[in-house]
């Protein structure tokens, strides 16, 4: 009785990708409330997005809803988690054990969403050789050797902006294929290398600006 | 000799707002290297954005570059920091002292970008009454009284998704005007309340998907 499931991961638009976690969290929430099925109309109301957009977005992950009952919730949760990469653990190294870097090392929530930080790099002698939340901190100079002995291809960038590009080049030279960039610096990478920018400070700036407008 | 400076903060498009921190970090970097002036062409090359776009973006903050020499760097840094709200400390409360919440309390970097977390709320008796990085953790039930004695209008949401909406309503009811939402849940707020979504997990999903495409 389960709806047919196929994965079509090619060419999924980024706005769709960004919305999928909303559908996932909403579906998990409804499942927690004992629901067995959820319709795109229900998701649409919960999330405040047009129902036809919800149905279109979900068509990319090839979950088919059944007329009048909607999507099987267990199936929807499972397909979305799988599609979003939350069910596989992706190993990552973190560069720059400053305030934000150390905070991310301590965020165990990341592992529930598929990211396991297995090592961190810094040059500060006070930090090198220690562990933070069980994660070893190595000297940045040891990275090429350490990555050769690992199967890590994700690098998290939390260094000061003046070395953001240099460390990016260093990571990519060592074999990193995706850089999660938390610096407000716009790093450049060769073709084929994935960059995900998450500048908390840029988001803060947007929030402050909008707040000031509202308070005028 | 300084370029004329005015602030025009109305109706600045969000893409522009998101790019301004890039210009700021780039200008700070060049200033650190001893430069006195920077042109939109230089910024454009560093950041890999069309020079006319850079000039247009900067026109919103009303920094005027001088022909052939460009922007005075000190002036540009100062105007951007001010415009982006990084020079004023905005006080905030944080709701949900889980893994990510506790990590944010420990990220002292936020204060360099204008955000000071002055209190956190949770219901866990193990956490209530403690301090994390000097920030007191109160019982969620005490929030209405505590906000009355403060001038805080920003709330950071790091609770589990099943209470994200409830806690948002509670915050807004107490007088919070801007919600920085780190949950993957799409919260709803009354008109006039600012929401900034920063779902690390949604960004992870985008990165995993792009990485999988590259590795195919």
XYZ file of C-alpha atoms in Angstrom:
432
model
C 0.000 0.000 0.000
C 3.050 2.251 0.060
C 3.274 4.863 -2.661
C 5.882 4.134 -5.342
C 9.210 5.775 -4.631
C 11.963 6.696 -7.050
C 14.815 9.093 -6.621
C 15.371 11.781 -9.224
C 18.143 13.872 -7.809
C 19.219 15.633 -11.003
C 18.743 19.332 -11.429
C 16.639 19.939 -8.386
C 16.323 23.716 -8.000
C 17.955 25.185 -4.901
C 14.747 26.877 -3.628
C 13.076 23.446 -3.709
C 16.012 21.908 -1.871
C 15.751 24.583 0.781
C 12.041 23.935 1.266
C 12.306 20.146 1.559
C 13.566 20.283 5.177
C 10.439 22.290 6.054
C 8.225 19.515 4.681
C 10.317 16.969 6.545
C 10.047 18.723 9.902
C 6.345 19.285 9.385
C 5.761 15.623 8.471
C 7.760 14.455 11.502
C 5.738 16.722 13.719
C 2.422 15.368 12.380
C 3.681 11.804 12.671
C 4.481 12.565 16.317
C 0.860 13.617 16.712
C -0.297 10.212 15.485
C -1.151 11.075 11.864
C -0.717 8.378 9.202
C -1.216 10.499 6.088
C -0.583 14.087 5.149
C -1.858 15.931 2.082
C -0.037 18.683 0.222
C -2.887 20.968 1.304
C -2.152 20.217 4.956
C 1.581 20.803 4.450
C 0.758 23.950 2.525
C -1.321 25.347 5.406
C 1.235 24.463 8.051
C 4.116 25.968 6.123
C 2.304 28.796 4.409
C 3.365 27.848 0.884
C 1.053 27.321 -2.071
C -0.219 23.703 -2.221
C 0.690 23.356 -5.895
C 4.261 24.376 -5.039
C 4.384 21.741 -2.295
C 3.176 19.067 -4.711
C 5.679 20.206 -7.341
C 8.558 20.243 -4.862
C 7.696 16.760 -3.621
C 7.493 15.477 -7.190
C 11.294 15.974 -7.372
C 11.816 13.363 -4.697
C 9.261 11.219 -6.494
C 6.943 10.679 -3.611
C 3.481 10.176 -5.042
C 0.543 11.161 -2.912
C -2.680 9.197 -3.173
C -5.791 11.062 -4.172
C -7.851 12.161 -1.143
C -5.554 10.618 1.494
C -2.245 12.259 0.605
C 1.231 10.996 1.365
C 1.969 8.103 3.689
C 3.814 9.942 6.472
C 6.344 7.209 7.292
C 7.189 6.923 3.643
C 7.464 10.702 3.164
C 9.747 11.116 6.175
C 11.960 8.263 5.118
C 12.264 9.395 1.480
C 12.972 13.005 2.455
C 15.578 12.076 5.062
C 17.267 9.835 2.582
C 17.051 12.338 -0.250
C 18.395 15.183 1.876
C 21.371 13.080 2.889
C 20.462 13.044 6.583
C 20.538 9.248 6.864
C 24.152 8.824 5.747
C 26.903 10.216 7.932
C 29.139 12.510 5.864
C 32.516 12.992 7.493
C 34.016 16.466 7.694
C 37.073 18.336 8.910
C 36.781 21.759 10.487
C 39.373 24.517 9.963
C 39.745 27.240 12.554
C 38.962 26.394 16.172
C 37.954 29.916 17.193
C 34.751 30.829 18.908
C 32.377 29.721 16.134
C 34.501 26.692 15.181
C 34.582 25.425 18.756
C 30.833 26.027 19.025
C 30.181 23.905 15.920
C 32.390 21.101 17.261
C 30.087 21.024 20.281
C 26.854 21.003 18.275
C 25.993 17.311 18.342
C 22.805 18.161 16.460
C 24.750 18.179 13.183
C 25.219 14.413 13.384
C 21.434 13.937 13.407
C 21.424 15.662 10.044
C 24.163 13.591 8.488
C 27.336 15.503 9.341
C 30.048 14.035 11.526
C 33.051 16.270 12.251
C 35.954 13.861 12.715
C 38.831 16.293 13.162
C 39.662 19.971 13.504
C 42.703 21.994 12.441
C 44.304 25.065 13.951
C 47.800 26.482 14.455
C 47.344 27.699 18.033
C 49.698 25.600 20.243
C 47.168 25.914 23.077
C 44.583 24.096 20.963
C 46.621 21.615 18.909
C 46.702 18.216 20.600
C 43.537 18.794 22.638
C 40.085 17.407 21.940
C 36.809 19.328 21.910
C 33.652 17.284 22.450
C 35.789 14.241 21.699
C 37.058 15.635 18.380
C 40.851 15.881 18.045
C 42.447 19.198 17.126
C 45.431 18.753 14.806
C 48.024 21.208 13.564
C 46.980 22.686 10.218
C 50.310 21.580 8.776
C 49.379 17.934 9.340
C 46.233 18.135 7.214
C 47.646 16.691 3.947
C 48.851 13.584 5.772
C 45.702 13.169 7.849
C 43.293 13.495 4.921
C 45.248 10.857 2.988
C 44.450 8.365 5.736
C 40.764 9.276 5.759
C 37.761 9.302 3.478
C 36.730 12.842 4.326
C 35.662 15.176 1.515
C 33.868 17.990 3.348
C 35.676 20.938 4.947
C 34.097 23.452 7.325
C 35.675 26.901 7.138
C 35.604 28.950 10.370
C 38.925 30.795 10.114
C 39.480 34.570 10.206
C 38.705 36.258 6.878
C 42.325 37.200 6.187
C 43.233 33.522 5.697
C 39.875 32.271 4.378
C 41.052 32.003 0.756
C 44.444 30.538 1.626
C 42.910 27.820 3.821
C 40.274 27.093 1.168
C 43.026 26.551 -1.420
C 44.866 24.348 1.068
C 41.778 22.238 1.777
C 40.954 21.799 -1.904
C 44.588 20.955 -2.649
C 44.362 18.179 -0.057
C 41.260 16.675 -1.628
C 38.274 18.443 -0.044
C 35.327 18.457 -2.481
C 32.795 20.600 -0.576
C 33.453 23.659 1.580
C 30.911 24.810 4.149
C 31.935 28.439 4.452
C 30.919 30.184 7.688
C 33.140 33.206 7.048
C 31.669 36.389 5.591
C 34.381 36.146 2.911
C 33.404 35.115 -0.610
C 35.838 32.289 -1.292
C 36.788 31.207 -4.806
C 37.149 27.524 -5.723
C 37.954 25.553 -8.864
C 35.090 24.211 -10.936
C 33.546 21.065 -9.520
C 34.086 22.076 -5.894
C 30.891 22.745 -3.937
C 30.636 25.828 -1.731
C 27.836 26.354 0.755
C 27.899 29.825 2.300
C 26.352 30.151 5.751
C 27.351 33.517 7.058
C 25.608 33.988 10.380
C 26.775 37.593 10.278
C 25.166 38.283 6.923
C 21.924 36.870 8.301
C 22.300 39.098 11.352
C 22.751 42.121 9.103
C 19.547 41.307 7.231
C 17.676 40.849 10.509
C 18.954 44.111 12.025
C 18.048 46.027 8.904
C 14.508 44.609 8.766
C 14.050 45.221 12.492
C 15.153 48.840 12.164
C 12.654 49.335 9.352
C 9.853 47.905 11.488
C 10.785 50.014 14.513
C 10.860 53.287 12.551
C 38.516 64.760 1.344
C 36.193 62.067 2.587
C 33.431 61.043 0.251
C 29.986 62.313 1.221
C 28.038 59.823 3.267
C 24.305 59.549 3.719
C 22.236 56.635 4.875
C 19.316 55.494 2.763
C 18.094 52.407 4.512
C 14.644 52.196 2.907
C 13.789 49.368 0.585
C 17.227 47.894 0.235
C 16.803 44.577 -1.599
C 17.683 41.475 0.405
C 20.264 40.195 -2.151
C 22.087 43.524 -1.780
C 21.936 43.264 2.008
C 23.407 39.788 1.837
C 26.282 40.989 -0.366
C 27.223 43.991 1.793
C 29.053 41.870 4.415
C 31.208 40.486 1.567
C 32.279 44.004 0.604
C 32.903 44.793 4.251
C 35.128 41.776 4.860
C 36.976 42.400 1.620
C 37.549 46.078 2.477
C 38.759 45.181 5.980
C 41.152 42.676 4.478
C 42.590 45.217 2.041
C 42.854 47.809 4.797
C 44.838 45.265 6.808
C 47.178 45.026 3.825
C 47.795 48.779 3.985
C 45.486 49.949 1.200
C 43.881 53.397 1.517
C 41.420 53.197 -1.380
C 39.480 50.428 -3.057
C 37.626 50.612 -6.354
C 34.449 48.750 -7.230
C 36.515 46.957 -9.878
C 38.906 45.680 -7.211
C 36.025 44.568 -4.995
C 34.400 42.995 -8.024
C 37.498 40.922 -8.829
C 38.017 39.829 -5.226
C 34.428 38.806 -4.752
C 33.649 37.655 -8.258
C 30.619 39.863 -8.757
C 30.026 42.252 -11.645
C 31.590 45.704 -10.932
C 28.386 47.515 -11.879
C 26.510 45.407 -9.338
C 29.059 46.308 -6.654
C 28.689 50.016 -7.430
C 24.896 49.708 -7.437
C 24.876 47.827 -4.121
C 27.152 50.400 -2.509
C 24.972 53.239 -3.770
C 22.293 51.996 -1.321
C 24.542 52.820 1.598
C 25.349 56.108 -0.136
C 29.067 55.722 -0.171
C 30.345 57.637 -3.170
C 33.547 56.479 -4.740
C 35.874 59.044 -6.320
C 36.702 58.647 -9.977
C 39.955 56.726 -10.533
C 40.807 56.262 -6.842
C 37.655 54.562 -5.633
C 36.296 54.419 -2.093
C 38.214 55.626 0.931
C 38.642 52.307 2.779
C 38.267 53.630 6.333
C 35.126 55.419 5.300
C 33.703 52.384 3.477
C 34.373 50.054 6.433
C 32.848 52.476 8.892
C 29.734 53.170 6.819
C 29.150 49.479 6.093
C 29.619 48.422 9.725
C 27.247 51.114 10.813
C 24.716 50.389 8.086
C 24.770 46.650 8.769
C 24.123 47.263 12.446
C 27.435 45.751 13.590
C 28.496 48.823 15.573
C 25.481 48.868 17.897
C 25.005 46.001 20.315
C 21.540 44.498 19.861
C 20.470 42.530 22.908
C 18.856 39.139 22.452
C 17.361 36.254 24.420
C 17.899 32.670 23.336
C 15.222 29.988 23.693
C 16.253 26.333 23.934
C 19.607 25.529 25.507
C 20.181 22.292 23.589
C 23.266 21.465 21.637
C 23.002 24.271 19.064
C 21.661 26.791 21.594
C 24.533 26.166 23.989
C 26.972 26.421 21.086
C 25.594 29.838 20.103
C 25.855 31.064 23.711
C 29.542 30.243 23.508
C 30.128 31.969 20.172
C 31.598 35.270 21.318
C 32.029 36.198 17.652
C 28.376 37.258 17.497
C 29.107 40.254 19.734
C 31.640 41.541 17.190
C 28.780 41.669 14.723
C 26.388 43.519 16.974
C 24.536 40.734 18.802
C 24.766 40.311 22.552
C 22.870 37.375 24.054
C 21.926 38.513 27.549
C 19.854 35.576 28.723
C 18.720 32.089 27.760
C 15.528 30.168 28.544
C 14.912 26.466 28.999
C 12.724 24.222 31.142
C 15.352 21.586 31.959
C 15.975 21.772 35.754
C 19.596 20.743 35.122
C 20.123 23.906 33.053
C 17.895 26.500 34.747
C 19.890 28.568 37.229
C 23.255 27.856 35.598
C 25.251 30.171 33.387
C 26.871 29.321 30.037
C 29.760 31.550 28.950
C 28.550 33.984 31.602
C 24.982 34.069 30.256
C 22.276 33.135 32.780
C 19.802 30.370 31.937
C 16.299 31.155 33.229
C 13.163 29.061 33.380
C 11.024 29.633 30.288
C 8.108 30.481 32.572
C 9.968 33.530 33.874
C 10.352 35.094 30.435
C 7.386 37.544 30.582
C 8.690 39.040 33.819
C 12.319 39.151 32.703
C 11.607 40.812 29.356
C 9.567 43.515 31.119
C 12.686 44.530 33.036
C 14.847 44.583 29.895
C 15.057 46.352 26.566
C 15.504 43.168 24.542
C 13.565 42.768 21.302
C 15.398 39.930 19.529
C 14.738 36.246 20.231
C 16.888 33.352 19.032
C 14.936 30.143 18.464
C 16.868 26.912 19.018
C 14.127 24.689 20.460
C 12.944 21.299 19.119
C 10.603 21.641 16.139
C 7.569 20.312 18.012
C 7.510 23.450 20.207
C 8.958 25.937 17.680
C 5.612 27.595 16.927
C 4.454 27.632 20.547
C 7.679 29.256 21.765
C 7.565 31.762 18.890
C 4.054 32.801 19.924
C 5.225 33.048 23.538
C 8.212 35.235 22.586
C 6.132 37.538 20.408
C 3.457 37.748 23.127
C 6.159 38.940 25.521
C 7.335 41.688 23.179
C 9.988 40.142 20.917
C 10.056 41.960 17.550
C 12.569 39.837 15.612
C 13.018 36.063 15.677
C 16.262 34.454 14.499
C 14.971 30.988 13.696
C 17.578 28.215 13.677
C 14.983 25.442 13.580
C 14.086 23.793 10.273
C 10.461 24.629 11.090
C 8.720 27.389 9.156
C 7.340 29.532 11.962
C 4.411 31.913 11.486
C 4.377 35.366 13.052
C 2.002 38.360 13.066
C 2.611 41.166 10.582
C 5.403 43.513 11.610
C 7.485 40.814 13.297
C 10.793 40.060 11.564
C 11.858 36.455 10.974
C 15.333 35.484 9.853
C 15.621 31.779 9.015
C 19.057 30.236 9.391
C 18.605 26.523 9.162
C 22.049 24.973 9.256
C 20.385 21.691 8.374
C 18.761 23.062 5.241
C 22.176 24.368 4.172
C 23.665 20.952 4.879
C 21.003 19.350 2.693
C 21.852 21.674 -0.192
C 25.565 20.953 0.234
C 25.112 17.163 0.371
C 22.942 17.241 -2.724
C 25.427 19.340 -4.710
C 28.309 17.160 -3.534
C 26.505 13.996 -4.600
C 25.899 15.503 -8.038
C 29.607 16.365 -8.381
C 30.731 12.921 -7.245
C 28.446 11.069 -9.685
